[in-house]
mmCIF file of C-alpha atoms in Angstrom:
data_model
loop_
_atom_site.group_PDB
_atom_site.id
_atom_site.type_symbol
_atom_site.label_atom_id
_atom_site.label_comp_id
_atom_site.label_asym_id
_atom_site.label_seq_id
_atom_site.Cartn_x
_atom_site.Cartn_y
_atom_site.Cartn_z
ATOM 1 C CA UNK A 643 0.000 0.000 0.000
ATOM 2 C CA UNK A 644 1.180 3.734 -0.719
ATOM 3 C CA UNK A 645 1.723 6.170 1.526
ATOM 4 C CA UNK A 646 2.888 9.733 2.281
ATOM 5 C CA UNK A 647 4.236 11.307 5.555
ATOM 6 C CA UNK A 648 4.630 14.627 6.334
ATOM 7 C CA UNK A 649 6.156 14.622 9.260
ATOM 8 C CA UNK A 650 5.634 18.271 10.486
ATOM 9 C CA UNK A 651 2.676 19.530 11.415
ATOM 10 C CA UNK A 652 3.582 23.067 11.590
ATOM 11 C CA UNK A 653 6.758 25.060 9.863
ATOM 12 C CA UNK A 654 8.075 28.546 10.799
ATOM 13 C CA UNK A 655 10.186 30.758 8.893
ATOM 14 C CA UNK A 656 10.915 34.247 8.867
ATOM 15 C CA UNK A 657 9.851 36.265 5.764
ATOM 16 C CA UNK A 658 12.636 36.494 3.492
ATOM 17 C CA UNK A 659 14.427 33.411 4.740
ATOM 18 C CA UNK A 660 14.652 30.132 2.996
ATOM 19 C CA UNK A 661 11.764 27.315 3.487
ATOM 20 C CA UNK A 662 11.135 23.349 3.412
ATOM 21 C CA UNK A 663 8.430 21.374 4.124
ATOM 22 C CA UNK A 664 9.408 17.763 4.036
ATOM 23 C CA UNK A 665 7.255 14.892 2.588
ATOM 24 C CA UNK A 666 8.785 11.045 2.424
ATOM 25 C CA UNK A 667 6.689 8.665 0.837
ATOM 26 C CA UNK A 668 6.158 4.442 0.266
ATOM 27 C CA UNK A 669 5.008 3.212 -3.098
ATOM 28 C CA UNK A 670 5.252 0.370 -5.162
ATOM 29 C CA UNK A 671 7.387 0.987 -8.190
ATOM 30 C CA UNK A 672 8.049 4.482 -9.870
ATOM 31 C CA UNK A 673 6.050 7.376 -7.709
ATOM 32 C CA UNK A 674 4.295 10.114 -9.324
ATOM 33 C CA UNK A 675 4.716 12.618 -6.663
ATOM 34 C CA UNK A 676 2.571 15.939 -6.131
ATOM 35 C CA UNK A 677 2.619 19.022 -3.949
ATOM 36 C CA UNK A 678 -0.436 21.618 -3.168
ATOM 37 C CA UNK A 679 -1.033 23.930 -1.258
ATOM 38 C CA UNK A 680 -4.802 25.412 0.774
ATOM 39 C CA UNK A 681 -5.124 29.117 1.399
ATOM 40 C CA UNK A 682 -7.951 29.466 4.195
ATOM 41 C CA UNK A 683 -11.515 28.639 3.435
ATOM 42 C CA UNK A 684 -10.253 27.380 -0.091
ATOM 43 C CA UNK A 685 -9.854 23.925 -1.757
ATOM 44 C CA UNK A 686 -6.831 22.265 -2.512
ATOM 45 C CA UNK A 687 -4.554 24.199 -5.570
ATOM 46 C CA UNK A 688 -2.098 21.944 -7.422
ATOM 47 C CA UNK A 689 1.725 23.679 -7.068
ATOM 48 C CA UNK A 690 4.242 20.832 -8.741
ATOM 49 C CA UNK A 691 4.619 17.452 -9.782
ATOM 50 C CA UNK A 692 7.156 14.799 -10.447
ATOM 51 C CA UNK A 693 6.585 12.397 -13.449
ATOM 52 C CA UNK A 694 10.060 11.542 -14.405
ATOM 53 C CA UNK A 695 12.741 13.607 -15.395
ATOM 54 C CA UNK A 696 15.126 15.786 -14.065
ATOM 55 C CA UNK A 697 15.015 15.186 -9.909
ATOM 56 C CA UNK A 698 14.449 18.949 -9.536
ATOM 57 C CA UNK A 699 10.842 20.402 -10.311
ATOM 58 C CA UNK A 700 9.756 23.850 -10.593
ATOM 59 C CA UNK A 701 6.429 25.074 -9.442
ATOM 60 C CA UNK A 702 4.293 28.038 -9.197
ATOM 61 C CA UNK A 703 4.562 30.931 -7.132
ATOM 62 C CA UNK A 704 8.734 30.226 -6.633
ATOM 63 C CA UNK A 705 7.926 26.783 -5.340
ATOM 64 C CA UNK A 706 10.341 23.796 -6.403
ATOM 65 C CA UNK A 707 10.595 20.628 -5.344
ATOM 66 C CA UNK A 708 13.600 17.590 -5.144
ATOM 67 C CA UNK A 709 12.730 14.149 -5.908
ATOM 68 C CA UNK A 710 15.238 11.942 -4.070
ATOM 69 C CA UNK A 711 14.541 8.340 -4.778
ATOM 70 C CA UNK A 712 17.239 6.852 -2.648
ATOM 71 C CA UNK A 713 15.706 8.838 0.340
ATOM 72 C CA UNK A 714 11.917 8.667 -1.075
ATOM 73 C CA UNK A 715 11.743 11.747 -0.517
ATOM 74 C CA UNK A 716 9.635 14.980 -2.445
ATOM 75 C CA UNK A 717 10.449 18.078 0.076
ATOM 76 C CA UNK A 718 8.981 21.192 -0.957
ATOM 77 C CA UNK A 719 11.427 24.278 -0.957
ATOM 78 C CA UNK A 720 11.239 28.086 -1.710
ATOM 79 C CA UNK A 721 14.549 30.659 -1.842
ATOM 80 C CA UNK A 722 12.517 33.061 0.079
ATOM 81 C CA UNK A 723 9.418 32.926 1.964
ATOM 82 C CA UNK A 724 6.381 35.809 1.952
ATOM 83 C CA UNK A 725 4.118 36.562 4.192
ATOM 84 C CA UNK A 726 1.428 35.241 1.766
ATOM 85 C CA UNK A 727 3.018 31.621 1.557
ATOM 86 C CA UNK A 728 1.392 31.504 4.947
ATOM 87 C CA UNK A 729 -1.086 28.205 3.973
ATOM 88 C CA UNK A 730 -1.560 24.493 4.171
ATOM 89 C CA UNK A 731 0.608 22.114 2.180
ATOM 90 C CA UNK A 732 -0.083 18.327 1.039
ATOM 91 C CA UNK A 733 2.064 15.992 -0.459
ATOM 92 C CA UNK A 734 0.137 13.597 -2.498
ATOM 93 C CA UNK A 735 1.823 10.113 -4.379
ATOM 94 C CA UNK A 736 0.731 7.842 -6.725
ATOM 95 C CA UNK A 737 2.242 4.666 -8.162
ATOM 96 C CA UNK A 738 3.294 4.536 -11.651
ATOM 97 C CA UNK A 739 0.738 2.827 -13.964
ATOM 98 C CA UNK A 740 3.021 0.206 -14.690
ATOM 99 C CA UNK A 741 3.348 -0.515 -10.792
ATOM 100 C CA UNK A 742 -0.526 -1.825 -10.993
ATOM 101 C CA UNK A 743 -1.218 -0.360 -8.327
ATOM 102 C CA UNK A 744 -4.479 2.160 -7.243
ATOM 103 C CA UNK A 745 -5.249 5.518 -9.186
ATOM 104 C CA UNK A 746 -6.031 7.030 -6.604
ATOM 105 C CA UNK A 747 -3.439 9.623 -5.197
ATOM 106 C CA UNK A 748 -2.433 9.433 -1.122
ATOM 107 C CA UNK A 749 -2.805 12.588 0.702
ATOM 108 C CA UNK A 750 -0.099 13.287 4.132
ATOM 109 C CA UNK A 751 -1.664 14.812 6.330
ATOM 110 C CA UNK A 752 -0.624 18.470 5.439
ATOM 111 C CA UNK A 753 1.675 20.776 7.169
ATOM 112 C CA UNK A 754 0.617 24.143 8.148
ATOM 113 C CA UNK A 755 3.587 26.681 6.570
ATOM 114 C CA UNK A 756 3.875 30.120 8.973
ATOM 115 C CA UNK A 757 6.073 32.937 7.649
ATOM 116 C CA UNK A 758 6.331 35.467 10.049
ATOM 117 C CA UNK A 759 6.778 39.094 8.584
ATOM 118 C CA UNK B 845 -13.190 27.149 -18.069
ATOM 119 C CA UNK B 846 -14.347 28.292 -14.076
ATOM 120 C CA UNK B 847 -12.928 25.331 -12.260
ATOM 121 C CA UNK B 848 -14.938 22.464 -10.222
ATOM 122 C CA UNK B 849 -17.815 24.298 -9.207
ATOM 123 C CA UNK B 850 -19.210 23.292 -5.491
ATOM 124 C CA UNK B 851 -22.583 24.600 -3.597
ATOM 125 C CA UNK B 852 -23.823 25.591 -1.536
ATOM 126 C CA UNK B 853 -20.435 27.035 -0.184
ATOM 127 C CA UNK B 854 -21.518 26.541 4.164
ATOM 128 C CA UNK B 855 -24.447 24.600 5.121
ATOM 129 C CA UNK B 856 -26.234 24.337 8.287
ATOM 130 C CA UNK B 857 -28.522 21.693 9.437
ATOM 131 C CA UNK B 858 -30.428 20.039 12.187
ATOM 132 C CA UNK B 859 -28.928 16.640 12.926
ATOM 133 C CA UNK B 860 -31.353 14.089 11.349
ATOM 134 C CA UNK B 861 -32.175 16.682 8.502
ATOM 135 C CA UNK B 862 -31.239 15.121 5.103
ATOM 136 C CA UNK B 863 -28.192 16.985 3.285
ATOM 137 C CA UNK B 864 -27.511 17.002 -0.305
ATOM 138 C CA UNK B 865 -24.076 18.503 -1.455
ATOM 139 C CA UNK B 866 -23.581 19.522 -5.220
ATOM 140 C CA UNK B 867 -20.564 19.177 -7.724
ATOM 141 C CA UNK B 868 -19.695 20.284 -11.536
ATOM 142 C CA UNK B 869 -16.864 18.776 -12.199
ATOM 143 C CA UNK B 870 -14.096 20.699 -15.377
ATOM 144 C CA UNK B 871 -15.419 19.415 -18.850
ATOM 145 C CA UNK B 872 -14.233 16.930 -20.144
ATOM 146 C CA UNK B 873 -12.695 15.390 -16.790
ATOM 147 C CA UNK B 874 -13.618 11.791 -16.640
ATOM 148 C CA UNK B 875 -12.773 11.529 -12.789
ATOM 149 C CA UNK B 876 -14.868 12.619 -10.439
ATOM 150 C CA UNK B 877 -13.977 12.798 -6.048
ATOM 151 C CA UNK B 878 -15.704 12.933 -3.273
ATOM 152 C CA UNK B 879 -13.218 13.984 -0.587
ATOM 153 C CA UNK B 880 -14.022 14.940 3.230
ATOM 154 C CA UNK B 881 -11.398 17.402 5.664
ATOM 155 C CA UNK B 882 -11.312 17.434 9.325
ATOM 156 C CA UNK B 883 -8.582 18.291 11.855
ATOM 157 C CA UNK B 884 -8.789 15.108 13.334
ATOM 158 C CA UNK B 885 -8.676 13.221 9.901
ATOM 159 C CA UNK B 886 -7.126 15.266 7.189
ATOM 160 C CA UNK B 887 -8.589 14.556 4.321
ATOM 161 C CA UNK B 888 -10.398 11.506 3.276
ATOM 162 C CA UNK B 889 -11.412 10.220 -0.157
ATOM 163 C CA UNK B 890 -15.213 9.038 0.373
ATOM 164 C CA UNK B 891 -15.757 7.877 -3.325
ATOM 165 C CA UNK B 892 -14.537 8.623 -6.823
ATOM 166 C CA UNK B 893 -16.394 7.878 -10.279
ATOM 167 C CA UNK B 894 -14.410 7.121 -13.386
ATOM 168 C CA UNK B 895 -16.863 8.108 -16.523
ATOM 169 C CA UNK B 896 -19.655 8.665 -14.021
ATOM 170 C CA UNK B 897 -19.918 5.042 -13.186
ATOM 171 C CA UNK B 898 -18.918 4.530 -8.836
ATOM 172 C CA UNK B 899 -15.349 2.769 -8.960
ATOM 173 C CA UNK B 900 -14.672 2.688 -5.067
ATOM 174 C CA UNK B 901 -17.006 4.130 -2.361
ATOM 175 C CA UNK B 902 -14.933 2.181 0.437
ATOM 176 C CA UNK B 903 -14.245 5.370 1.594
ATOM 177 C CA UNK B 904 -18.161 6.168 2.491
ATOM 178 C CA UNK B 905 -18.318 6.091 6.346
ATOM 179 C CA UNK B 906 -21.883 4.895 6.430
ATOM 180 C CA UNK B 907 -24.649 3.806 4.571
ATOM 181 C CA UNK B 908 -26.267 7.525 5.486
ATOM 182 C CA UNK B 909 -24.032 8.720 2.932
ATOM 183 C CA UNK B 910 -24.812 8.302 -1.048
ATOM 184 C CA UNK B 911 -23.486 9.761 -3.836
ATOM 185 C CA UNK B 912 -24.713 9.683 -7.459
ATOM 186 C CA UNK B 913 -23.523 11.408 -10.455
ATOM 187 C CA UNK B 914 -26.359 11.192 -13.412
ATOM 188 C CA UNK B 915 -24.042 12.721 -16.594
ATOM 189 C CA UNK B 916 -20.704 13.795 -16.903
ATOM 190 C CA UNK B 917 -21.369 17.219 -15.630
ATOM 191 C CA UNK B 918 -22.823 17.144 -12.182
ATOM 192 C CA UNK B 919 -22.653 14.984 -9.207
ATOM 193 C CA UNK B 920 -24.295 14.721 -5.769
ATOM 194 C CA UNK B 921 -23.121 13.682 -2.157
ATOM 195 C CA UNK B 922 -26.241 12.953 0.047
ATOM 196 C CA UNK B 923 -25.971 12.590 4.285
ATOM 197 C CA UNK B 924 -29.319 11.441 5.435
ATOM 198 C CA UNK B 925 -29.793 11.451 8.403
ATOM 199 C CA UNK B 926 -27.065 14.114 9.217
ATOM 200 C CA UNK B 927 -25.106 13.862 11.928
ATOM 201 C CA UNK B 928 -23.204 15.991 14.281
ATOM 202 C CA UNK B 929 -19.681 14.056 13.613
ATOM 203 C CA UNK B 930 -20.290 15.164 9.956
ATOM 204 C CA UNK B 931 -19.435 18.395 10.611
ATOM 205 C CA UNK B 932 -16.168 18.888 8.154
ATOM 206 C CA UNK B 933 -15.630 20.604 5.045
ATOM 207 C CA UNK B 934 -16.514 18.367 2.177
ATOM 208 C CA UNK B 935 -14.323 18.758 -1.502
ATOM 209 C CA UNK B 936 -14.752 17.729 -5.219
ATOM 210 C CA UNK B 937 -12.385 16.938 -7.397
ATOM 211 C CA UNK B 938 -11.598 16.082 -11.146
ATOM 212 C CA UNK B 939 -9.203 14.945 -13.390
ATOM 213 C CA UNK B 940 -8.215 14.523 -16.407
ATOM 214 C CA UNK B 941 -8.640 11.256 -18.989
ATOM 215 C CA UNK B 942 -5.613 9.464 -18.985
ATOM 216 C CA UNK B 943 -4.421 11.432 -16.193
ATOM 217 C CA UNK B 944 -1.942 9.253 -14.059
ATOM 218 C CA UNK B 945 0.522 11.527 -14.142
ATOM 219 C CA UNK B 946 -2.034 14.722 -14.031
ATOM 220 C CA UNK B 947 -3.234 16.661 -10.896
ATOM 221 C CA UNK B 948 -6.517 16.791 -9.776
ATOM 222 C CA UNK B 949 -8.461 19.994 -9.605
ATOM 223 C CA UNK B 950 -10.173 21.071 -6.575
ATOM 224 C CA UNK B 951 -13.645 22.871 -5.896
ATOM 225 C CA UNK B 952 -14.076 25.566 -2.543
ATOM 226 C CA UNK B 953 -15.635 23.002 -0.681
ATOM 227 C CA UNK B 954 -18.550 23.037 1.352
ATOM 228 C CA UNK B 955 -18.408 23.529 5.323
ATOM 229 C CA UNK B 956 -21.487 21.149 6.447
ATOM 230 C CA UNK B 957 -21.929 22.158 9.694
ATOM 231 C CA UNK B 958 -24.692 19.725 12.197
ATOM 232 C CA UNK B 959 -26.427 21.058 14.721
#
């Protein structure tokens, strides 16, 4: 069975400084890995992805992401954090199609990102 | 296109009171899901439809929950009776055909709130 952990609940960072929120993950096979983010009162909004490729995946809003296979790891990084990156963040992995295994993407749990002016 | 489309937006009931949420999913999307959020929880996948045919509803708490989608471009999720403990915001997705490697889209979600 697949699944993601996100292993902080809550991140702080100072406005301006670099950010990571961390995001592991267990699948069968080749992951398809995933990253978005939840402003208050909204619904999910899809930031990145990893298909294949190169290991390091750029996103919106300055967002990029490493895929580390060794580590099966996805951890979510920004050069500089705003105020406004202030949101919820979910890792989300699916197995490869050739893996046979479910569709359906596995959600962590979500880590709550707090940059502090 | 306006995105997955969700009403109402907040809802609140009387706990027995039968609830009926509301989904239009992108066009052309071919998957449809039916996804709940509490603190306690996270988020939960209740059921998702592939070409509006049910694929896996294992994900439905109880048999007070039923969801149906008629055509490609609207689906329901129905609590009856309500309960308290289904107090949580509920989200709709869709996705692409063919979409392994694509992301899902998201609607505002409704906050079902039992009384």
């Amino acid at each position: 069975a697949q699944s993601v952990a996100q292993p902080e609940d809550q991140v702080n960072v100072a406005e301006g400084n670099p950010l990571t929120v961390k995001c592991t993950y267990s699948v069968s096979g080749n992951p398809y890995l995933f990253w978005y983010v939840q402003y208050p009162n909204r619904g999910l909004q899809f930031l990145l992805k990893y298909i294949t490729g190169d290991n390091l995946v750029k996103g919106s809003y300055g967002f990029e992401a490493e895929f580390n296979k060794s580590q099966t790891s996805f951890h979510l990084k920004k050069p500089s954090a705003l105020v406004s990156d202030s949101a919820l963040y979910f890792c989300a992995v699916r197995p490869a199609p050739s893996s046979g295994g479910s569709y359906i993407p596995t959600f962590g749990r979500g880590t709550s990102l707090i940059v502090h002016p | 296109d306006a995105g997955v489309i969700q009403s109402p937006r907040h809802e609140v009931t009387e706990m027995g009171q039968e609830v009926t949420l509301r989904c239009k999913p992108i066009s052309g999307h071919d998957y449809l899901f039916w996804y709940r959020q509490t603190m306690m929880r996270g988020l939960e996948l209740l059921i998702y439809f592939n070409n509006n045919v049910p694929i896996d509803d294992s994900g439905m708490p109880e048999d007070r929950f039923s969801a149906k989608m008629p055509n490609a471009s609207f689906s329901t999720l129905k609590i009856q009776p309500s309960e308290p403990r289904d107090s949580a915001v509920y989200f709709c997705a869709s996705s692409l055909v063919g979409g392994w490697g694509t992301e899902a889209f998201f609607g505002q979600g409704t906050r079902l709130t039992v009384v």
